[in-house]
PDB file of C-alpha atoms in Angstrom:
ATOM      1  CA  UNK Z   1     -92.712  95.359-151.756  1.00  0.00           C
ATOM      2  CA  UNK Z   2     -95.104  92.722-152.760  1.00  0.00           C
ATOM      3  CA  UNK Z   3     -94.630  93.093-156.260  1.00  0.00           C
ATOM      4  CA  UNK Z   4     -96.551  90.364-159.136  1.00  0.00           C
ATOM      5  CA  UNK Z   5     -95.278  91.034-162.695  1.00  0.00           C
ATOM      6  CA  UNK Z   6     -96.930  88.788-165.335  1.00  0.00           C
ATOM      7  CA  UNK Z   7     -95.641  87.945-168.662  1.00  0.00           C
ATOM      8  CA  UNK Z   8     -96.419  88.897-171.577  1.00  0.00           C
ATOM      9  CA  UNK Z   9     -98.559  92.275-171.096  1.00  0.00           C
ATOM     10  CA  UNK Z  10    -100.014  91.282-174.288  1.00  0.00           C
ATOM     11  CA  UNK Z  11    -100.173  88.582-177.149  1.00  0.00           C
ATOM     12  CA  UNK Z  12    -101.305  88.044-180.315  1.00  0.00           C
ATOM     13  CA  UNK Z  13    -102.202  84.334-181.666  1.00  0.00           C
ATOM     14  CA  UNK Z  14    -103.670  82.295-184.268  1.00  0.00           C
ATOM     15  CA  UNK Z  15    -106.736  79.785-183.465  1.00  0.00           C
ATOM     16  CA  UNK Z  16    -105.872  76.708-182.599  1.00  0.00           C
ATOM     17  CA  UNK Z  17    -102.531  77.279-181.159  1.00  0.00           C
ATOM     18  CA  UNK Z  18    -101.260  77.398-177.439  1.00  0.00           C
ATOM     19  CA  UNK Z  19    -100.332  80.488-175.455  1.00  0.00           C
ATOM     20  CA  UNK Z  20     -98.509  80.457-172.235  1.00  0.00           C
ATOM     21  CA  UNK Z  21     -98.623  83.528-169.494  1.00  0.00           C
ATOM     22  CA  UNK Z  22     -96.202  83.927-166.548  1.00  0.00           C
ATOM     23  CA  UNK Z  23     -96.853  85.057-163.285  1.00  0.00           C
ATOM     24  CA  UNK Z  24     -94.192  85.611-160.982  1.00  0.00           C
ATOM     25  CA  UNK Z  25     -94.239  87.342-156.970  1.00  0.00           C
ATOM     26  CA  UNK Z  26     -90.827  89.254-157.496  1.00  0.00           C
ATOM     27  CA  UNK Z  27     -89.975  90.038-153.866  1.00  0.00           C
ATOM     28  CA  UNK Z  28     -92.209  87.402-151.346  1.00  0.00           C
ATOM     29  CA  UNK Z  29     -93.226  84.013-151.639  1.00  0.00           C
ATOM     30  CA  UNK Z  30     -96.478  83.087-152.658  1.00  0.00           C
ATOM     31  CA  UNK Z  31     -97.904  79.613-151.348  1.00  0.00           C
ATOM     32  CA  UNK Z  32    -101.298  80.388-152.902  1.00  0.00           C
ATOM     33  CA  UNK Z  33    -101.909  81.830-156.649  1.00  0.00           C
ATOM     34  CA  UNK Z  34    -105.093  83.055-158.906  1.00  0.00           C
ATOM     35  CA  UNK Z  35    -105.600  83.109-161.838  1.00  0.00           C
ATOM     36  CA  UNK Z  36    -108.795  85.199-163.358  1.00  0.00           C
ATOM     37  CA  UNK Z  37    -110.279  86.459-166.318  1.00  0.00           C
ATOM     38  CA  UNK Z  38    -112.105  89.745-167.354  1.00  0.00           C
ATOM     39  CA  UNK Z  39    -113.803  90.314-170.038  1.00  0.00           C
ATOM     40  CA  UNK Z  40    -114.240  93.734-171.854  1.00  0.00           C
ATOM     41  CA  UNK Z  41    -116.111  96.577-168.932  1.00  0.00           C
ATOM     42  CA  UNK Z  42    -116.718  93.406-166.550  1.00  0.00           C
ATOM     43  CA  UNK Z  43    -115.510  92.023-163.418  1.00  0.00           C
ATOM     44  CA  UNK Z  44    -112.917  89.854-162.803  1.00  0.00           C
ATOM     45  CA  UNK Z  45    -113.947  85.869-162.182  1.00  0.00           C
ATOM     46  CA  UNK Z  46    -111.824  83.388-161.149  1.00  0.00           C
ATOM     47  CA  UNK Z  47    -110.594  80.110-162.699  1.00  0.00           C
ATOM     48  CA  UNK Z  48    -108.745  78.203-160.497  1.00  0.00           C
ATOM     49  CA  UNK Z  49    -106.597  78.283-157.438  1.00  0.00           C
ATOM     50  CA  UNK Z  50    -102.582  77.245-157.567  1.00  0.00           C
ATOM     51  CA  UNK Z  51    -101.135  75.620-154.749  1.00  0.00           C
ATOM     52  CA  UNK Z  52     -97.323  75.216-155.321  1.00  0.00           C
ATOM     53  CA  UNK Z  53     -96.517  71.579-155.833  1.00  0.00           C
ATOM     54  CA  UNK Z  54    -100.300  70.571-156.016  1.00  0.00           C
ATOM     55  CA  UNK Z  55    -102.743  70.329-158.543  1.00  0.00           C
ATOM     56  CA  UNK Z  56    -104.866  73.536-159.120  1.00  0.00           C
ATOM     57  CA  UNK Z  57    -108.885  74.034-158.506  1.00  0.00           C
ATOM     58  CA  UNK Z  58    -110.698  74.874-160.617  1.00  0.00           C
ATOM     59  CA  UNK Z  59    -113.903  76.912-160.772  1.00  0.00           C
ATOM     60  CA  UNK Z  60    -117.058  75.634-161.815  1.00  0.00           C
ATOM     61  CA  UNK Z  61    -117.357  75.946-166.058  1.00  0.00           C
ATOM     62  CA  UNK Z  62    -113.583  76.038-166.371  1.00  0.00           C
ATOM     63  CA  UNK Z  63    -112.033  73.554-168.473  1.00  0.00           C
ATOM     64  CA  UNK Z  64    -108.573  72.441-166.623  1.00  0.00           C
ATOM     65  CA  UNK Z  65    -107.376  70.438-170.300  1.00  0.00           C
ATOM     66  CA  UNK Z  66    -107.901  73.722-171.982  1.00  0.00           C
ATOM     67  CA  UNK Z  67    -106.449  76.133-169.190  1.00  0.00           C
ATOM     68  CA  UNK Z  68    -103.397  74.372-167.790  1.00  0.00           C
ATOM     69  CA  UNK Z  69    -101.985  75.867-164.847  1.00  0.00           C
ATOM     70  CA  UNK Z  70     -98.542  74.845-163.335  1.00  0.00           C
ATOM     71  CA  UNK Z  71     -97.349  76.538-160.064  1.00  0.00           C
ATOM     72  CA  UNK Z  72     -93.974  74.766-159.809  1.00  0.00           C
ATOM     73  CA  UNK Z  73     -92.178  76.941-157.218  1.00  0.00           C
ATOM     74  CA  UNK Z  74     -93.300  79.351-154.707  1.00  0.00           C
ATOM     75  CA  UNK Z  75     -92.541  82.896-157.223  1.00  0.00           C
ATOM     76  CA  UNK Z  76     -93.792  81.301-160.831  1.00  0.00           C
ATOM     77  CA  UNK Z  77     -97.479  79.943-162.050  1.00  0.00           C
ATOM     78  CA  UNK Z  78     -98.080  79.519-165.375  1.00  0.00           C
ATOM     79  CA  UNK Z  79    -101.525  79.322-166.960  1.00  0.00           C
ATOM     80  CA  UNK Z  80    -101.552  77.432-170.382  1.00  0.00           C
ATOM     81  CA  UNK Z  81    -104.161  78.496-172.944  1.00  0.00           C
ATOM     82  CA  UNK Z  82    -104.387  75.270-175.289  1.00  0.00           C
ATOM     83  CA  UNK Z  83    -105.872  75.206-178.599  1.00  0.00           C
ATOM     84  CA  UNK Z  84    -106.943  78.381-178.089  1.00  0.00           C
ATOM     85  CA  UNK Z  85    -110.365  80.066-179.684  1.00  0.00           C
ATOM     86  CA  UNK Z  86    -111.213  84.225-180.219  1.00  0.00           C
ATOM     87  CA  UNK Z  87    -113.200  83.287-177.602  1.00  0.00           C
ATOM     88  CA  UNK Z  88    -110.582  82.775-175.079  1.00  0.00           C
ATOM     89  CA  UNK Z  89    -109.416  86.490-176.316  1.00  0.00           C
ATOM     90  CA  UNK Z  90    -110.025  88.358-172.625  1.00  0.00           C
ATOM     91  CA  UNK Z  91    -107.732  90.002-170.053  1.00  0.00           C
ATOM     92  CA  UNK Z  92    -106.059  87.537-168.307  1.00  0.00           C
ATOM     93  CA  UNK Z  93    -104.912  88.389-164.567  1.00  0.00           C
ATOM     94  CA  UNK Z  94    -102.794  86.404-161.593  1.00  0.00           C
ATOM     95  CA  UNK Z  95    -102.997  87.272-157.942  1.00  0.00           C
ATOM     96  CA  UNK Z  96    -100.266  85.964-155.526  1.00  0.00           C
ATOM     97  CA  UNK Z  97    -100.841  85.319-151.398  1.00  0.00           C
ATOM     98  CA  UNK Z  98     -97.898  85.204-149.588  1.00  0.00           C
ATOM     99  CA  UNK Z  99     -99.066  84.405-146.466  1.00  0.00           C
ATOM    100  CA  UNK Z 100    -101.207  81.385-147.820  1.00  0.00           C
ATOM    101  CA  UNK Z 101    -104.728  81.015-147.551  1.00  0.00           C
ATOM    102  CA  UNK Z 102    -107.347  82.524-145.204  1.00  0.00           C
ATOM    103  CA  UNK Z 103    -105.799  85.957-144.958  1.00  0.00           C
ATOM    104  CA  UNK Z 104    -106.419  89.587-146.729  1.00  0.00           C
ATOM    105  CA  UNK Z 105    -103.380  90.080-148.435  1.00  0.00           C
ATOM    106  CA  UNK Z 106    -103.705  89.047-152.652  1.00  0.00           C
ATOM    107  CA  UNK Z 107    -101.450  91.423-154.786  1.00  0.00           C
ATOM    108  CA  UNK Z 108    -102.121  91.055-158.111  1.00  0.00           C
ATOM    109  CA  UNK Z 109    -100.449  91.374-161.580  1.00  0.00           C
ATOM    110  CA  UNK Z 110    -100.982  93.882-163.598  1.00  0.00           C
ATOM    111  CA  UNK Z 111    -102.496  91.497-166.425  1.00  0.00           C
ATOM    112  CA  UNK Z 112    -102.349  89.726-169.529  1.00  0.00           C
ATOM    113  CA  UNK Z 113    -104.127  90.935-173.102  1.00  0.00           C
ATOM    114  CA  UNK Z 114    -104.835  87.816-174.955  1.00  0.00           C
ATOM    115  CA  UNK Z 115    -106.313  88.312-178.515  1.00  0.00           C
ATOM    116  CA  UNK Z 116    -107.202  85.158-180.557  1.00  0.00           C
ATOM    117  CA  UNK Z 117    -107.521  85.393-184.003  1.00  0.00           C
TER     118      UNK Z 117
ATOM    119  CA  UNK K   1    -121.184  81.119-153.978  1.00  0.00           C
ATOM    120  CA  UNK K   2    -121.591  84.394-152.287  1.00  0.00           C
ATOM    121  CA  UNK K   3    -122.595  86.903-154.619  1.00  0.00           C
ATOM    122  CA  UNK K   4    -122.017  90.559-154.368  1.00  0.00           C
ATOM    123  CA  UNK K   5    -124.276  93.287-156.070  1.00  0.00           C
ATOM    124  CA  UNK K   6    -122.462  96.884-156.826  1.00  0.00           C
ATOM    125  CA  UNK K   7    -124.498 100.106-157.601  1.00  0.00           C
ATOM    126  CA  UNK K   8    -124.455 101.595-159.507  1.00  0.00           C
ATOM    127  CA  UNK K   9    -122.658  99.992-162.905  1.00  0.00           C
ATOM    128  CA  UNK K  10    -122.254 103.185-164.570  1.00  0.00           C
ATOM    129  CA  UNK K  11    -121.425 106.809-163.166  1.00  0.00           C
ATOM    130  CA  UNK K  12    -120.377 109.980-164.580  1.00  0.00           C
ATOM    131  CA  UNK K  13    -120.265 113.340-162.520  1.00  0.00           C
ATOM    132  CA  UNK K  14    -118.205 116.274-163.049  1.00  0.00           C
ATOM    133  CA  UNK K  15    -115.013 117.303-161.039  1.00  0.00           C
ATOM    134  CA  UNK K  16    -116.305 118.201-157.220  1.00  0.00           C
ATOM    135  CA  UNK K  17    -118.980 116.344-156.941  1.00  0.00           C
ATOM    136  CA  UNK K  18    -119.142 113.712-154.027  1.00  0.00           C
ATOM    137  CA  UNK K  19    -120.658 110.098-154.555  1.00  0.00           C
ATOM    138  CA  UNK K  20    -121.133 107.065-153.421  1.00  0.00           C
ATOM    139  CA  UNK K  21    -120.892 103.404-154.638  1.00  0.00           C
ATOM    140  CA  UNK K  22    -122.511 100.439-152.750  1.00  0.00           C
ATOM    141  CA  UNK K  23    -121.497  96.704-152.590  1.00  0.00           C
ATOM    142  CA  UNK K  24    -124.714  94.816-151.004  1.00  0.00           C
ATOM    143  CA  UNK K  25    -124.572  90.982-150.465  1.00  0.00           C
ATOM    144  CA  UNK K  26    -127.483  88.493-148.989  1.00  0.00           C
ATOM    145  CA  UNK K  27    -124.486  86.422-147.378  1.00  0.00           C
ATOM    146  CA  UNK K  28    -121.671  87.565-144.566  1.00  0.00           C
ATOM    147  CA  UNK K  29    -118.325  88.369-145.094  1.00  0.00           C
ATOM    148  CA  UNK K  30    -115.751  87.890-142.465  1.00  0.00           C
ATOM    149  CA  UNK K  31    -114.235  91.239-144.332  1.00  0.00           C
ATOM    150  CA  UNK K  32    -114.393  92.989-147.756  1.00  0.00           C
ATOM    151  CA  UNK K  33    -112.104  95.207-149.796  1.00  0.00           C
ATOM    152  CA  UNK K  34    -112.234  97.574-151.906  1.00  0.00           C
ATOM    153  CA  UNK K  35    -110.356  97.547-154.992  1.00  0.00           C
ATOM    154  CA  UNK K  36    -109.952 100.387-158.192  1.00  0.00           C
ATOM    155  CA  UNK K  37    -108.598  99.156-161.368  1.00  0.00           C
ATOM    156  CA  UNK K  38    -107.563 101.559-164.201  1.00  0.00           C
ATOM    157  CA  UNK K  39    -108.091 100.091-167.778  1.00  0.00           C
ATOM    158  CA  UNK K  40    -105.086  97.849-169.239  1.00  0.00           C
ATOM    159  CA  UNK K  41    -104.287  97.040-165.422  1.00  0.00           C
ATOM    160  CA  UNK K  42    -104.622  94.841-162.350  1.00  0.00           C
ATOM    161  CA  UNK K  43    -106.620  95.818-159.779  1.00  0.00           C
ATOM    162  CA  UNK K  44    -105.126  97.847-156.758  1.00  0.00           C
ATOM    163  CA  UNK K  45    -106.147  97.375-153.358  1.00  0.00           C
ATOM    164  CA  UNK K  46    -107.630 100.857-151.689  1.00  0.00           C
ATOM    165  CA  UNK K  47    -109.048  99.255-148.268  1.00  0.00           C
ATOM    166  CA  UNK K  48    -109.785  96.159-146.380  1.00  0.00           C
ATOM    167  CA  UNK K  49    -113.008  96.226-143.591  1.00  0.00           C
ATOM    168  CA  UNK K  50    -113.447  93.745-141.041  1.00  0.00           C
ATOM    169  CA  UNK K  51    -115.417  94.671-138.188  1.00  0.00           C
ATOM    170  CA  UNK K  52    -119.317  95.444-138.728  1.00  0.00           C
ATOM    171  CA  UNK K  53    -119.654  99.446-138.513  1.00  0.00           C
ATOM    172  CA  UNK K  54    -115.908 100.146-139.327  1.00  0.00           C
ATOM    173  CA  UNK K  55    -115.434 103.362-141.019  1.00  0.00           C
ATOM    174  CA  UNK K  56    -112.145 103.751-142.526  1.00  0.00           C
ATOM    175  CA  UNK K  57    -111.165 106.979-144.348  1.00  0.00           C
ATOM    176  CA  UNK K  58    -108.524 107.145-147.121  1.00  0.00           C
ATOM    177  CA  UNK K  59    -107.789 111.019-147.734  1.00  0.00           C
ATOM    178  CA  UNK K  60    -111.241 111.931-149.699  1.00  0.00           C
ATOM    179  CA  UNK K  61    -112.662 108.494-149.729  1.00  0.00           C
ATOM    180  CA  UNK K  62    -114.229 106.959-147.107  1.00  0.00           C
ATOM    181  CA  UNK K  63    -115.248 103.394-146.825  1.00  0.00           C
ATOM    182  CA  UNK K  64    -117.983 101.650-144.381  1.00  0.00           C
ATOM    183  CA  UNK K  65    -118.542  98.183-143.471  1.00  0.00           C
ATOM    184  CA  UNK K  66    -122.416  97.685-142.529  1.00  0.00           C
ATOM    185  CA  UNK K  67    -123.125  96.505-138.922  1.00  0.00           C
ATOM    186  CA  UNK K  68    -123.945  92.985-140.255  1.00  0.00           C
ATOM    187  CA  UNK K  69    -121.152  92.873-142.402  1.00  0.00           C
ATOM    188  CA  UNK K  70    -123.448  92.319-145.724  1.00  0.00           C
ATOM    189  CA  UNK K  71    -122.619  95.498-147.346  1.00  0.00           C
ATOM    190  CA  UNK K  72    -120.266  98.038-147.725  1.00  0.00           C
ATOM    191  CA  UNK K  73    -119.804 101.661-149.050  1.00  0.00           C
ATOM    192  CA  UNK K  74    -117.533 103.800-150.872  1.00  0.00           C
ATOM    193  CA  UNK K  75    -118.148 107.815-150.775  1.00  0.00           C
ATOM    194  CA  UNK K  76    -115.902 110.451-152.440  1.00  0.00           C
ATOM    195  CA  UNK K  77    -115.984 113.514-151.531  1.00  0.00           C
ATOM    196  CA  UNK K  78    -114.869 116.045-154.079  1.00  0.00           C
ATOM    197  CA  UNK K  79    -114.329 114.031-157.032  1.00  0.00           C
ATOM    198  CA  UNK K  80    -111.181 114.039-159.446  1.00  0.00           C
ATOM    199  CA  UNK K  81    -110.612 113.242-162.654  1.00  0.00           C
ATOM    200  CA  UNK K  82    -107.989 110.981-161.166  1.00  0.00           C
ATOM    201  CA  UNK K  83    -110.816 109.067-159.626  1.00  0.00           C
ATOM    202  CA  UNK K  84    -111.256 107.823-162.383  1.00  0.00           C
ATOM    203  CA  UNK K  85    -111.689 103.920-162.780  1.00  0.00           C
ATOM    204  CA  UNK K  86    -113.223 100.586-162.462  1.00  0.00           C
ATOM    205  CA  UNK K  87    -113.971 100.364-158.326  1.00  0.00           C
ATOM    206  CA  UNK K  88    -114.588  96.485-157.612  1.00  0.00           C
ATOM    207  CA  UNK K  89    -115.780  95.730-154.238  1.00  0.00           C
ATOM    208  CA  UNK K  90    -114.545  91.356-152.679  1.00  0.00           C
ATOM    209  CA  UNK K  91    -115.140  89.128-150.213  1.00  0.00           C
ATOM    210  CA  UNK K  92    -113.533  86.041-149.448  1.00  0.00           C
ATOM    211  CA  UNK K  93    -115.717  83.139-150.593  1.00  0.00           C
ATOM    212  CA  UNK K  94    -116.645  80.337-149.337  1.00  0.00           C
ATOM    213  CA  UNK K  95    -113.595  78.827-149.651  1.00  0.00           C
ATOM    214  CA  UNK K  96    -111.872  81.190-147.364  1.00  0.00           C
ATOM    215  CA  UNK K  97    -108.559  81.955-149.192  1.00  0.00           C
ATOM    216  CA  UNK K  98    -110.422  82.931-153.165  1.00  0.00           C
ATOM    217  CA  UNK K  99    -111.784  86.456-153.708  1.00  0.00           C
ATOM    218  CA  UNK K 100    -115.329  87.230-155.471  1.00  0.00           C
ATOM    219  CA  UNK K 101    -115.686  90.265-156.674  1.00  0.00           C
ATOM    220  CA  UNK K 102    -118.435  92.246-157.606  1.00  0.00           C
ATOM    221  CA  UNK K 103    -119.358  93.861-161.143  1.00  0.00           C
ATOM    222  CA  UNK K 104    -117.901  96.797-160.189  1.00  0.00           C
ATOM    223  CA  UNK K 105    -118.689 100.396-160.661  1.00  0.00           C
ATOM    224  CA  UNK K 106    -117.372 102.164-163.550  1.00  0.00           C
ATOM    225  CA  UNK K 107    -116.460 106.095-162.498  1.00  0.00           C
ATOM    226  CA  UNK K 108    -115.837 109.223-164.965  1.00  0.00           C
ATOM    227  CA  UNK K 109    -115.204 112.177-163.519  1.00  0.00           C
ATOM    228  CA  UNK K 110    -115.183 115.228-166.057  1.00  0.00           C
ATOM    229  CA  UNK K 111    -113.339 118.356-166.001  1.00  0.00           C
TER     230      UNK K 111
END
């Protein structure tokens, strides 16, 4: 149980275009989502928080027009990548709480290779 | 935000040796896991601590909380090149519900 798939694994795109990555819980509902970020033998950071049916947080130094995030029902956030730059290329990951927030249990997704070129 | 320090970055031993990886913080956690996360993958949880001197043990790897619940441990005892990974250390932030992780400790273990 408490599976997260994202989708794609990876992707491949020009600069300047958008790039969309799915995150779904495929056996629990997850009130809360995260997205993060990792960047080549680094940890992971995170960008903002989904709430389903809510607006997202975001971290400090994360653009929310350039990372849209849309957590629409309680198994699916999407995170947005808009005109995207080689320097968004990183490993993109979600986590998903079913149990909302304040407890331990965040199962994440086994990521998201984005390369800008 | 509550930052956590992991140590070392970097370790390479050969199969059978036993190590350890540390996770020290200047703030208190209400609990901290321990995650390992091979390359090209999300990270897995191994272990969550909560109370201040818990010593959990997961077959050859054993994981402490420190009594003031600032810190916590990882020790492996006869390493395998399975062992191999990425071992990130979090702690709910201030927030209560978001994870910050450490840097993380990056194992080899050699035939």
């Amino acid at each position: 149980g408490a599976v997260v798939s994202q989708h794609p694994s990876r992707v491949i795109c020009k600069s300047g275009t958008s790039v969309k990555i799915e995150c779904r819980s495929l056996d629990f509902q997850a009130t809360t989502m995260f997205w993060y970020r990792q960047f080549p033998k680094q940890s992971l950071m995170l960008m903002a928080t989904s709430n389903e049916g809510s607006k997202a947080t975001y971290e400090q130094g994360v653009e929310k027009d350039k990372f849209l995030i849309n957590h629409a029902s309680l198994t699916l956030s999407t995170l947005t990548v808009t005109s995207a730059h080689p320097e968004d290329s990183s490993f993109y990951i979600c986590s998903a709480s079913p149990s909302g927030p304040g407890l331990y249990e965040q199962y994440f997704g086994p990521g998201t290779r984005l390369t800008v070129t | 935000t509550q930052l956590l320090e992991q140590s070392p970055q970097f370790l390479s031993i050969q199969e059978g040796e036993n190590l350890t990886v540390y996770c020290n913080s200047s703030s208190v956690f209400s609990s901290l896991q321990w995650y390992r996360q091979e390359p090209g993958e999300g990270p897995v949880l191994l272990v969550t601590v909560v109370t201040g001197g818990e010593v959990k043990k997961l077959k050859r790897l054993t994981f402490q909380f420190g009594d003031a619940r600032k810190d916590s441990s990882l020790h492996i005892t006869a390493a395998q090149t399975g062992d191999t990974g990425l071992y990130l250390c979090a702690g709910f932030g201030d927030s209560g519900y978001a994870l910050n992780f450490g840097k993380g400790t990056s194992l080899l273990v050699t035939p």
